[in-house]
Coordinates of C-alpha atoms and ligand atoms in Angstrom, one line a residue:
M170 CA -22.3 -36.8 5.7
P171 CA -18.8 -35.5 6.4
P172 CA -16.5 -37.7 8.6
P173 CA -16.4 -36.6 12.3
P174 CA -13.5 -34.5 13.5
S175 CA -10.7 -35.9 15.6
S176 CA -11.5 -33.6 18.6
A177 CA -14.1 -31.2 20.0
P178 CA -14.4 -27.6 18.7
G179 CA -12.4 -26.0 21.5
V180 CA -9.1 -27.9 21.6
V181 CA -7.7 -27.9 25.1
R182 CA -4.8 -25.5 25.1
A183 CA -2.9 -23.8 27.8
G184 CA -3.4 -20.2 28.4
F185 CA -7.1 -19.6 27.8
R186 CA -10.5 -20.8 29.0
F187 CA -14.1 -20.6 27.8
R188 CA -16.4 -18.6 30.1
C189 CA -20.2 -18.4 29.9
I190 CA -21.2 -14.7 29.8
A191 CA -24.4 -15.4 31.9
C192 CA -23.6 -18.0 34.6
G193 CA -19.8 -17.6 34.5
D194 CA -19.2 -21.3 34.1
L195 CA -15.6 -21.9 33.1
G196 CA -14.5 -24.7 30.8
E197 CA -11.5 -26.0 28.9
R198 CA -13.5 -27.0 25.9
A199 CA -16.5 -25.6 24.1
T200 CA -19.6 -27.4 23.0
Q201 CA -20.3 -27.9 19.3
N202 CA -22.7 -24.9 19.2
F203 CA -20.4 -22.7 21.4
R204 CA -23.1 -22.3 24.0
C205 CA -22.9 -22.9 27.7
S206 CA -23.8 -26.5 28.6
H207 CA -25.5 -25.3 31.8
C208 CA -27.5 -22.2 30.8
G209 CA -27.2 -22.1 27.0
D210 CA -25.8 -18.6 26.8
L211 CA -22.8 -17.5 24.7
L212 CA -19.2 -18.2 25.6
E213 CA -16.3 -15.9 25.7
I214 CA -12.5 -16.6 25.8
I215 CA -10.6 -15.4 28.8
Y216 CA -6.9 -15.7 29.7
P217 CA -6.4 -16.6 33.4
D218 CA -2.6 -16.8 32.9
W219 CA -2.4 -13.1 32.1
K220 CA -2.3 -12.4 35.8
E221 CA 0.7 -14.7 36.3
V222 CA 2.9 -14.0 33.3
S223 CA 4.1 -10.5 33.2
L224 CA 2.6 -8.7 30.1
D225 CA 4.5 -5.5 30.4
P226 CA 2.8 -2.8 28.2
A227 CA 6.1 -1.2 27.0
S228 CA 7.6 -4.6 25.9
L229 CA 4.4 -5.6 24.2
K230 CA 4.3 -2.4 22.2
S231 CA 7.9 -2.8 21.3
I232 CA 7.5 -6.5 20.2
W233 CA 4.5 -5.6 18.1
R234 CA 6.3 -2.7 16.5
E235 CA 9.4 -4.8 15.7
R236 CA 7.3 -7.5 14.0
R237 CA 6.3 -4.9 11.4
T238 CA 9.8 -5.3 9.9
S239 CA 9.7 -9.1 9.9
Q240 CA 9.0 -11.1 6.7
S241 CA 7.6 -14.2 8.3
P242 CA 3.9 -14.8 7.3
I243 CA 2.6 -14.8 10.9
D244 CA 4.3 -11.4 11.6
L245 CA 3.0 -10.0 8.3
S246 CA -0.5 -10.7 9.5
G247 CA -2.0 -7.6 11.2
V248 CA -3.9 -10.1 13.5
W249 CA -1.2 -12.6 14.6
R250 CA 1.3 -9.8 15.1
F251 CA -0.7 -9.2 18.3
R252 CA -0.6 -12.9 19.2
E253 CA 0.3 -12.3 22.9
L254 CA -3.4 -11.3 23.4
L255 CA -4.8 -14.2 21.3
P256 CA -5.3 -17.9 22.0
P257 CA -1.8 -19.3 21.7
L258 CA -0.5 -21.5 18.8
E259 CA 2.1 -24.2 19.3
N260 CA 4.0 -23.0 16.2
A261 CA 3.7 -20.2 13.7
G262 CA 3.0 -22.6 10.8
Q263 CA -0.4 -23.5 12.2
A264 CA -1.9 -20.1 11.4
I265 CA -4.1 -19.9 8.2
T266 CA -3.3 -16.4 7.1
L267 CA -4.0 -14.2 4.1
R268 CA -2.0 -11.3 5.6
E269 CA -5.2 -9.8 7.0
G270 CA -5.3 -6.6 9.1
N271 CA -2.8 -3.9 8.5
T272 CA -5.6 -1.6 7.4
P273 CA -5.2 2.1 7.0
L274 CA -6.4 4.9 9.3
Y275 CA -7.6 7.7 7.1
E276 CA -8.4 11.3 7.9
L277 CA -11.8 12.4 6.6
P278 CA -11.4 16.2 6.0
Q279 CA -14.7 16.7 4.1
C280 CA -16.8 14.6 6.5
A281 CA -15.1 16.5 9.3
R282 CA -16.5 19.7 7.9
I283 CA -19.9 18.3 7.4
T284 CA -20.1 16.9 11.0
G285 CA -18.3 19.8 12.7
V286 CA -15.9 17.3 14.2
P287 CA -12.4 18.3 13.0
R288 CA -10.5 15.3 14.4
L289 CA -12.4 12.6 12.4
Y290 CA -10.8 9.4 11.1
A291 CA -11.8 6.2 9.4
K292 CA -10.3 2.8 10.1
H293 CA -10.9 1.0 6.8
Q294 CA -11.5 -2.7 7.4
G295 CA -12.8 -3.0 3.9
L296 CA -9.2 -3.2 2.7
N297 CA -8.8 -6.6 4.1
P298 CA -8.0 -9.6 1.7
T299 CA -11.7 -10.4 1.1
G300 CA -12.9 -6.9 1.5
S301 CA -14.4 -6.8 5.0
F302 CA -13.5 -6.8 8.7
K303 CA -14.5 -10.5 8.9
D304 CA -11.0 -11.6 7.8
A305 CA -9.5 -10.5 11.1
G306 CA -11.7 -12.9 13.0
M307 CA -11.7 -15.6 10.4
T308 CA -7.9 -16.2 10.4
V309 CA -8.1 -17.1 14.1
A310 CA -11.3 -19.1 14.0
A311 CA -10.4 -21.0 10.8
T312 CA -7.0 -21.8 12.3
F313 CA -8.6 -23.3 15.5
A314 CA -11.1 -25.2 13.3
R315 CA -8.2 -26.9 11.5
L316 CA -6.3 -27.6 14.7
A317 CA -9.4 -29.3 16.1
G318 CA -9.4 -31.6 13.1
F319 CA -12.5 -30.4 11.4
R320 CA -12.8 -31.0 7.6
W321 CA -16.0 -28.9 7.2
V322 CA -16.7 -25.3 8.4
A323 CA -20.0 -23.6 8.0
C324 CA -21.7 -20.2 8.6
A325 CA -24.9 -18.3 8.1
S326 CA -24.3 -15.0 6.5
T327 CA -25.5 -11.7 5.0
G328 CA -22.5 -12.2 2.6
N329 CA -19.3 -11.0 4.1
T330 CA -18.8 -13.8 6.7
S331 CA -19.4 -16.3 3.9
S332 CA -16.9 -14.7 1.6
S333 CA -14.3 -14.6 4.3
M334 CA -15.0 -18.1 5.6
A335 CA -14.8 -19.6 2.1
A336 CA -11.5 -18.0 1.5
Y337 CA -9.8 -19.1 4.7
A338 CA -11.3 -22.6 4.4
A339 CA -9.8 -22.8 0.9
R340 CA -6.4 -21.6 2.2
G341 CA -6.5 -24.1 5.1
G342 CA -7.5 -27.1 3.0
M343 CA -11.0 -27.4 4.5
R344 CA -14.4 -27.6 2.9
S345 CA -17.0 -24.9 3.6
L346 CA -20.8 -24.7 3.7
V347 CA -22.5 -21.4 3.3
L348 CA -26.1 -20.6 4.3
V349 CA -27.4 -17.3 3.0
P350 CA -30.8 -15.7 2.6
E351 CA -32.2 -16.1 -0.9
G352 CA -32.2 -12.6 -2.5
K353 CA -31.2 -9.7 -0.2
I354 CA -27.5 -10.5 -0.6
S355 CA -25.2 -8.8 -2.9
W356 CA -23.9 -10.7 -6.0
S357 CA -20.5 -9.5 -5.3
K358 CA -20.3 -11.3 -1.9
L359 CA -22.1 -14.4 -3.2
S360 CA -19.6 -14.6 -6.1
Q361 CA -16.7 -14.6 -3.7
A362 CA -18.0 -17.7 -1.9
L363 CA -18.5 -19.5 -5.2
D364 CA -15.0 -18.7 -6.4
Y365 CA -13.4 -19.9 -3.2
G366 CA -15.2 -23.2 -3.6
A367 CA -17.9 -23.1 -0.9
V368 CA -21.0 -25.3 -1.1
T369 CA -23.4 -22.3 -1.2
C370 CA -27.1 -22.7 -0.2
Q371 CA -29.5 -19.8 -0.8
L372 CA -32.2 -20.6 1.8
R373 CA -35.8 -19.2 1.4
T374 CA -35.6 -17.3 4.7
D375 CA -33.7 -14.3 6.2
F376 CA -30.3 -14.2 8.0
D377 CA -31.9 -15.0 11.3
G378 CA -33.6 -18.1 9.8
C379 CA -30.2 -19.2 8.3
L380 CA -28.5 -18.8 11.7
R381 CA -31.2 -20.7 13.5
L382 CA -30.8 -23.6 11.1
L383 CA -27.0 -23.6 11.4
Q384 CA -27.2 -23.8 15.2
E385 CA -29.3 -27.0 14.7
L386 CA -27.0 -28.3 12.0
V387 CA -23.8 -28.2 14.1
L388 CA -25.5 -30.4 16.7
R389 CA -26.3 -33.0 14.1
A390 CA -23.3 -32.9 11.7
P391 CA -19.6 -32.7 12.3
V392 CA -19.2 -29.2 10.9
Y393 CA -17.5 -26.4 12.7
Q394 CA -19.5 -23.2 13.0
L395 CA -17.8 -20.0 12.1
N396 CA -20.4 -17.4 12.9
S397 CA -19.4 -14.7 15.5
I398 CA -21.1 -16.9 18.1
N399 CA -17.7 -18.7 17.8
P400 CA -15.6 -16.8 20.4
F401 CA -12.4 -17.4 18.4
R402 CA -13.8 -15.0 15.8
L403 CA -14.1 -12.2 18.3
E404 CA -10.6 -12.8 19.5
G405 CA -9.3 -12.1 16.0
Q406 CA -11.6 -9.1 15.5
K407 CA -10.2 -7.6 18.7
T408 CA -7.0 -6.8 16.8
L409 CA -8.8 -4.1 14.9
A410 CA -8.7 -2.0 18.1
L411 CA -5.1 -3.0 18.9
E412 CA -3.9 -1.9 15.5
L413 CA -6.0 1.3 15.7
L414 CA -4.4 2.3 19.0
E415 CA -1.0 1.5 17.7
Q416 CA -1.7 3.8 14.8
L417 CA -2.7 6.5 17.2
D418 CA 0.5 6.0 19.2
W419 CA -1.6 4.5 22.0
Q420 CA -3.4 7.8 22.6
P421 CA -7.1 6.7 22.8
P422 CA -9.6 8.6 20.7
D423 CA -12.6 9.9 22.5
H424 CA -15.1 7.9 20.4
I425 CA -15.1 4.8 18.3
I426 CA -18.3 4.3 16.2
V427 CA -19.2 0.9 14.7
P428 CA -22.1 -0.5 12.7
G429 CA -24.3 -3.1 14.5
G430 CA -25.8 -6.2 12.9
N431 CA -25.3 -9.5 14.7
L432 CA -23.2 -7.4 17.2
G433 CA -20.1 -9.6 17.1
N434 CA -17.8 -6.8 16.0
S435 CA -18.9 -4.2 18.6
S436 CA -18.5 -6.9 21.3
A437 CA -15.0 -7.7 20.0
I438 CA -13.8 -4.1 19.8
G439 CA -15.2 -3.5 23.3
K440 CA -13.5 -6.6 24.7
A441 CA -10.2 -5.4 23.2
L442 CA -10.6 -1.9 24.7
L443 CA -11.4 -3.3 28.2
E444 CA -8.4 -5.7 28.0
M445 CA -6.0 -3.0 26.8
H446 CA -7.1 -0.8 29.6
E447 CA -6.7 -3.6 32.2
L448 CA -3.3 -4.4 30.9
G449 CA -2.2 -0.8 31.1
L450 CA -1.7 -0.5 27.3
I451 CA -4.0 2.6 27.2
P452 CA -4.6 5.2 30.0
R453 CA -8.4 5.5 29.5
L454 CA -11.3 4.0 27.6
P455 CA -12.7 5.5 24.4
K456 CA -16.5 5.5 24.3
L457 CA -17.7 2.8 21.9
S458 CA -21.0 3.6 20.1
V459 CA -23.1 1.3 17.9
I460 CA -25.2 2.5 15.0
Q461 CA -28.0 0.5 13.4
A462 CA -30.3 0.9 10.4
E463 CA -33.8 2.0 11.6
G464 CA -35.3 -1.0 9.9
A465 CA -32.9 -3.4 11.8
N466 CA -32.8 -1.7 15.1
A467 CA -32.9 -4.6 17.6
L468 CA -30.2 -3.2 19.9
V469 CA -31.6 0.3 19.9
R470 CA -35.0 -1.1 21.0
T471 CA -33.5 -3.5 23.5
L472 CA -31.8 -0.6 25.3
R473 CA -34.7 1.9 25.0
E474 CA -37.6 -0.5 25.7
A475 CA -36.1 -3.1 27.9
G476 CA -33.1 -1.3 29.5
G477 CA -30.8 -3.8 27.9
K478 CA -32.2 -6.6 30.1
R479 CA -33.9 -8.7 27.4
L480 CA -33.7 -8.8 23.6
V481 CA -36.4 -7.0 21.6
N482 CA -36.1 -8.6 18.2
V483 CA -37.4 -7.1 15.0
Q484 CA -38.4 -8.2 11.5
A485 CA -35.4 -6.6 9.8
E486 CA -35.5 -4.6 6.5
T487 CA -32.8 -2.4 5.1
R488 CA -31.0 -1.9 1.9
A489 CA -27.8 -2.1 3.9
T490 CA -28.1 -5.9 3.5
A491 CA -25.0 -6.7 5.6
I492 CA -26.8 -5.6 8.7
R493 CA -30.3 -6.8 7.8
I494 CA -30.5 -8.8 11.1
G495 CA -33.4 -8.7 13.5
N496 CA -32.3 -11.2 16.2
P497 CA -28.6 -10.4 17.0
A498 CA -26.8 -13.2 18.7
S499 CA -24.3 -11.2 20.6
W500 CA -26.7 -8.6 22.0
K501 CA -25.7 -9.2 25.6
K502 CA -22.0 -8.8 24.9
A503 CA -22.7 -5.6 23.1
V504 CA -24.9 -4.2 25.9
H505 CA -22.0 -5.0 28.3
V506 CA -19.3 -3.2 26.3
L507 CA -21.6 -0.2 25.6
E508 CA -22.2 0.2 29.4
A509 CA -18.6 -0.4 30.3
T510 CA -17.3 2.2 27.9
G511 CA -20.1 4.7 28.2
G512 CA -21.0 4.5 24.5
A513 CA -24.3 5.4 22.8
C514 CA -26.6 3.4 20.5
E515 CA -28.5 5.2 17.7
Q516 CA -30.4 4.4 14.5
V517 CA -30.4 6.0 11.1
T518 CA -32.8 6.1 8.2
E519 CA -32.2 4.6 4.7
I520 CA -31.8 8.1 3.3
E521 CA -29.2 9.1 5.9
I522 CA -27.3 5.9 5.1
A523 CA -27.3 6.6 1.4
Q524 CA -26.2 10.2 1.9
A525 CA -23.4 9.3 4.3
K526 CA -22.1 6.6 1.9
A527 CA -21.9 9.1 -0.9
E528 CA -20.1 11.6 1.4
I529 CA -17.5 9.0 2.4
G530 CA -17.2 8.0 -1.3
A531 CA -16.5 11.7 -2.1
E532 CA -13.4 11.5 0.1
G533 CA -12.0 9.0 -2.4
I534 CA -12.1 5.9 -0.1
G535 CA -15.7 4.5 -0.3
C536 CA -17.4 1.8 1.7
E537 CA -20.4 -0.4 1.6
P538 CA -23.8 0.9 2.9
A539 CA -23.6 -0.9 6.3
S540 CA -20.3 0.9 7.0
A541 CA -21.8 4.3 6.2
V542 CA -24.2 4.1 9.2
T543 CA -21.2 5.2 11.3
L544 CA -21.0 8.6 9.6
A545 CA -24.8 9.0 9.6
G546 CA -24.8 8.1 13.3
L547 CA -22.0 10.5 14.1
K548 CA -24.1 13.4 12.7
K549 CA -26.9 12.5 15.1
L550 CA -24.5 12.0 18.1
A551 CA -22.9 15.4 17.4
K552 CA -26.2 17.1 17.1
Q553 CA -27.3 15.6 20.5
G554 CA -24.1 16.9 22.1
F555 CA -22.9 13.3 22.9
V556 CA -19.9 13.9 20.6
K557 CA -18.3 17.3 21.2
P558 CA -16.6 19.3 18.4
E559 CA -13.2 19.2 20.2
E560 CA -13.3 15.4 20.6
S561 CA -11.6 12.8 18.3
V562 CA -13.7 10.2 16.6
V563 CA -12.8 7.0 14.7
L564 CA -15.4 5.5 12.4
V565 CA -15.0 1.8 11.7
L566 CA -15.7 1.2 8.0
T567 CA -16.4 -2.5 7.8
G568 CA -16.7 -3.3 4.1
N569 CA -15.3 -2.3 0.7
L570 CA -17.3 -0.1 -1.7
L571 CA -17.1 -2.9 -4.3
K572 CA -19.0 -5.3 -2.0
D573 CA -22.4 -3.8 -3.1
P574 CA -22.1 -2.2 -6.6
D575 CA -25.9 -2.4 -7.2
F576 CA -26.6 0.0 -4.3
T577 CA -24.0 2.5 -5.6
M578 CA -25.3 2.3 -9.2
E579 CA -28.9 2.7 -8.1
F580 CA -28.0 5.6 -5.9
H581 CA -26.2 7.5 -8.6
R582 CA -28.9 6.7 -11.2
G583 CA -31.5 8.0 -8.8
D584 CA -33.3 4.6 -8.6
L585 CA -32.5 3.7 -5.0
F586 CA -35.7 5.0 -3.4
K587 CA -38.1 4.2 -6.1
D588 CA -40.0 1.6 -4.0
G589 CA -41.6 4.2 -1.8
V590 CA -39.0 4.5 1.0
D591 CA -38.5 8.1 0.0
D592 CA -40.8 10.8 1.3
G593 CA -39.2 13.6 -0.7
A594 CA -36.2 13.8 1.5
S595 CA -34.0 12.2 -1.1
A596 CA -33.9 15.6 -2.9
A597 CA -31.0 16.4 -0.5
L598 CA -29.1 13.5 -2.2
K599 CA -29.2 15.0 -5.7
P600 CA -26.0 17.0 -5.5
L601 CA -24.2 13.8 -4.4
R602 CA -25.3 11.9 -7.5
H603 CA -22.9 11.3 -10.4
P604 CA -24.8 9.2 -12.9
P605 CA -23.0 7.8 -15.9
I606 CA -23.5 9.8 -19.1
I607 CA -24.2 8.0 -22.4
L608 CA -22.9 10.0 -25.4
D609 CA -22.1 9.7 -29.1
A610 CA -18.4 8.9 -29.5
T611 CA -17.5 12.4 -30.6
L612 CA -14.9 14.9 -29.3
D613 CA -17.5 17.7 -29.3
A614 CA -19.9 15.7 -27.1
V615 CA -17.2 15.0 -24.6
I616 CA -15.9 18.6 -24.5
Q617 CA -19.5 19.9 -24.1
T618 CA -20.0 17.5 -21.1
L619 CA -16.7 18.6 -19.6
E620 CA -17.7 22.3 -19.9
Q621 CA -21.1 21.6 -18.4
A622 CA -19.6 19.7 -15.5
E623 CA -17.2 22.6 -14.9
K624 CA -20.0 25.1 -14.8
Q625 CA -22.0 23.0 -12.4
Q626 CA -19.1 22.8 -10.0
A627 CA -18.5 26.6 -10.1
Ligands
LIG879 N1 -20.7 -4.2 8.4 C1 -20.6 -5.2 7.4 C2 -20.0 -4.8 6.1 C3 -21.0 -6.5 7.7 O1 -20.9 -7.4 6.8 C4 -21.6 -6.7 9.0 C5 -22.0 -8.1 9.3 C6 -21.7 -5.7 9.9 C7 -21.2 -4.4 9.6 C8 -22.2 -5.9 11.3 O2 -21.3 -6.6 12.1 O3 -22.7 -8.5 12.7 O4 -20.5 -8.0 13.9 O5 -22.5 -6.5 14.2 N2 -22.1 -9.1 8.5 C9 -22.4 -10.4 8.9 C10 -22.2 -11.3 7.7 C11 -23.6 -10.7 9.7 O6 -22.8 -12.4 7.6 O7 -21.4 -11.0 6.8 P1 -21.8 -7.4 13.3

């Protein structure tokens, strides 16, 4: 068993407190499982000092802009650049950073035509160092793990959290333990954890089973848990929204649309929007909407069947394995930010996900299946009139195309829906397929193929 850490998970530091999201209990340190010691609900980080110290919006914007010309590692991080709104460090050298964040905001002209929403953008978090949005949260949480003296960090994951955690642990000189469901995780993600030196366990259960086990493990062994139950993760992930608003010159879009799995990311983005609004950094709140796969629709059902008052969990099944989650830990936080920003929650089918992923790919940027639920969801929200043609929309693309090459290959070869998910609707996908063509190595064969492709396009 690893040696115990030198202090508790939530090192006592000036400037922030842990607050229980249910009973409001305030504390200077967190318990090992990041749950309230009174009622067992999740904790969030709050900053009571913000009221006293003057956080003038114009000076904040100007400091953050200036840091973009700095060469110091902490300023080159698109997360720590916004450190005034994060748990404070004593010195810049404490941050474990891989220069995360700084991700592009792309226009999506073809998808804009398809959806009838001309002002459509994608914030591509898949262009982070390990290929997903997790890096923004991991730089902060791994940093505080090391500051608290932990030697081991651990997570349950559908793949991206584990890739990210393993990388930041390696950078920070810590060991890492990964719990992933056996099968149902892309090789690409698994291989990252292996390369970064994690002890990787493929458990014969699903993601929800892995997370349950991790929650018990952290009470028994001195390992620091790096799932998004850990509120430091959400603080880092908040910076996605800060960076996005900076890219839009602090003019809020009408809508931000994000995929929902364990619901940490939507909670983090929502927290950032509410904080920015409270601090006067933005004049109004964008509507934050969450989209889930139909086969992993716990939040959709929680809102429709229980009015957001209790979790309706599901047995999750979807080829978008990143969001194959039936018992989302942060559901209460997500319900809160949806209500506070006036956002919607929708579900999309497997076919709709595959089609949207190919349409994003056709823009030349690509993403993993879980990210494509955002475009599929936008189509629904636009049809329902929730998103209006004149409004601006930002889709949060959470993971890189290369994270799940099997899905992409099966899609283009026409094999994706072989197992009976398809009811004939996949015919609509045919024009989007570009399977590889095996030919004899002759000039004639290649020229003929070129001519055929030209004819098909015309
Ligand atoms: N998109 C991708 C690519 C993801 O990897 C995840 C979550 C989500 C969306 C959903 O985000 O959980 O914050 O609602 N992946 C986790 C993991 C669970 O273990 O990598 P969420």
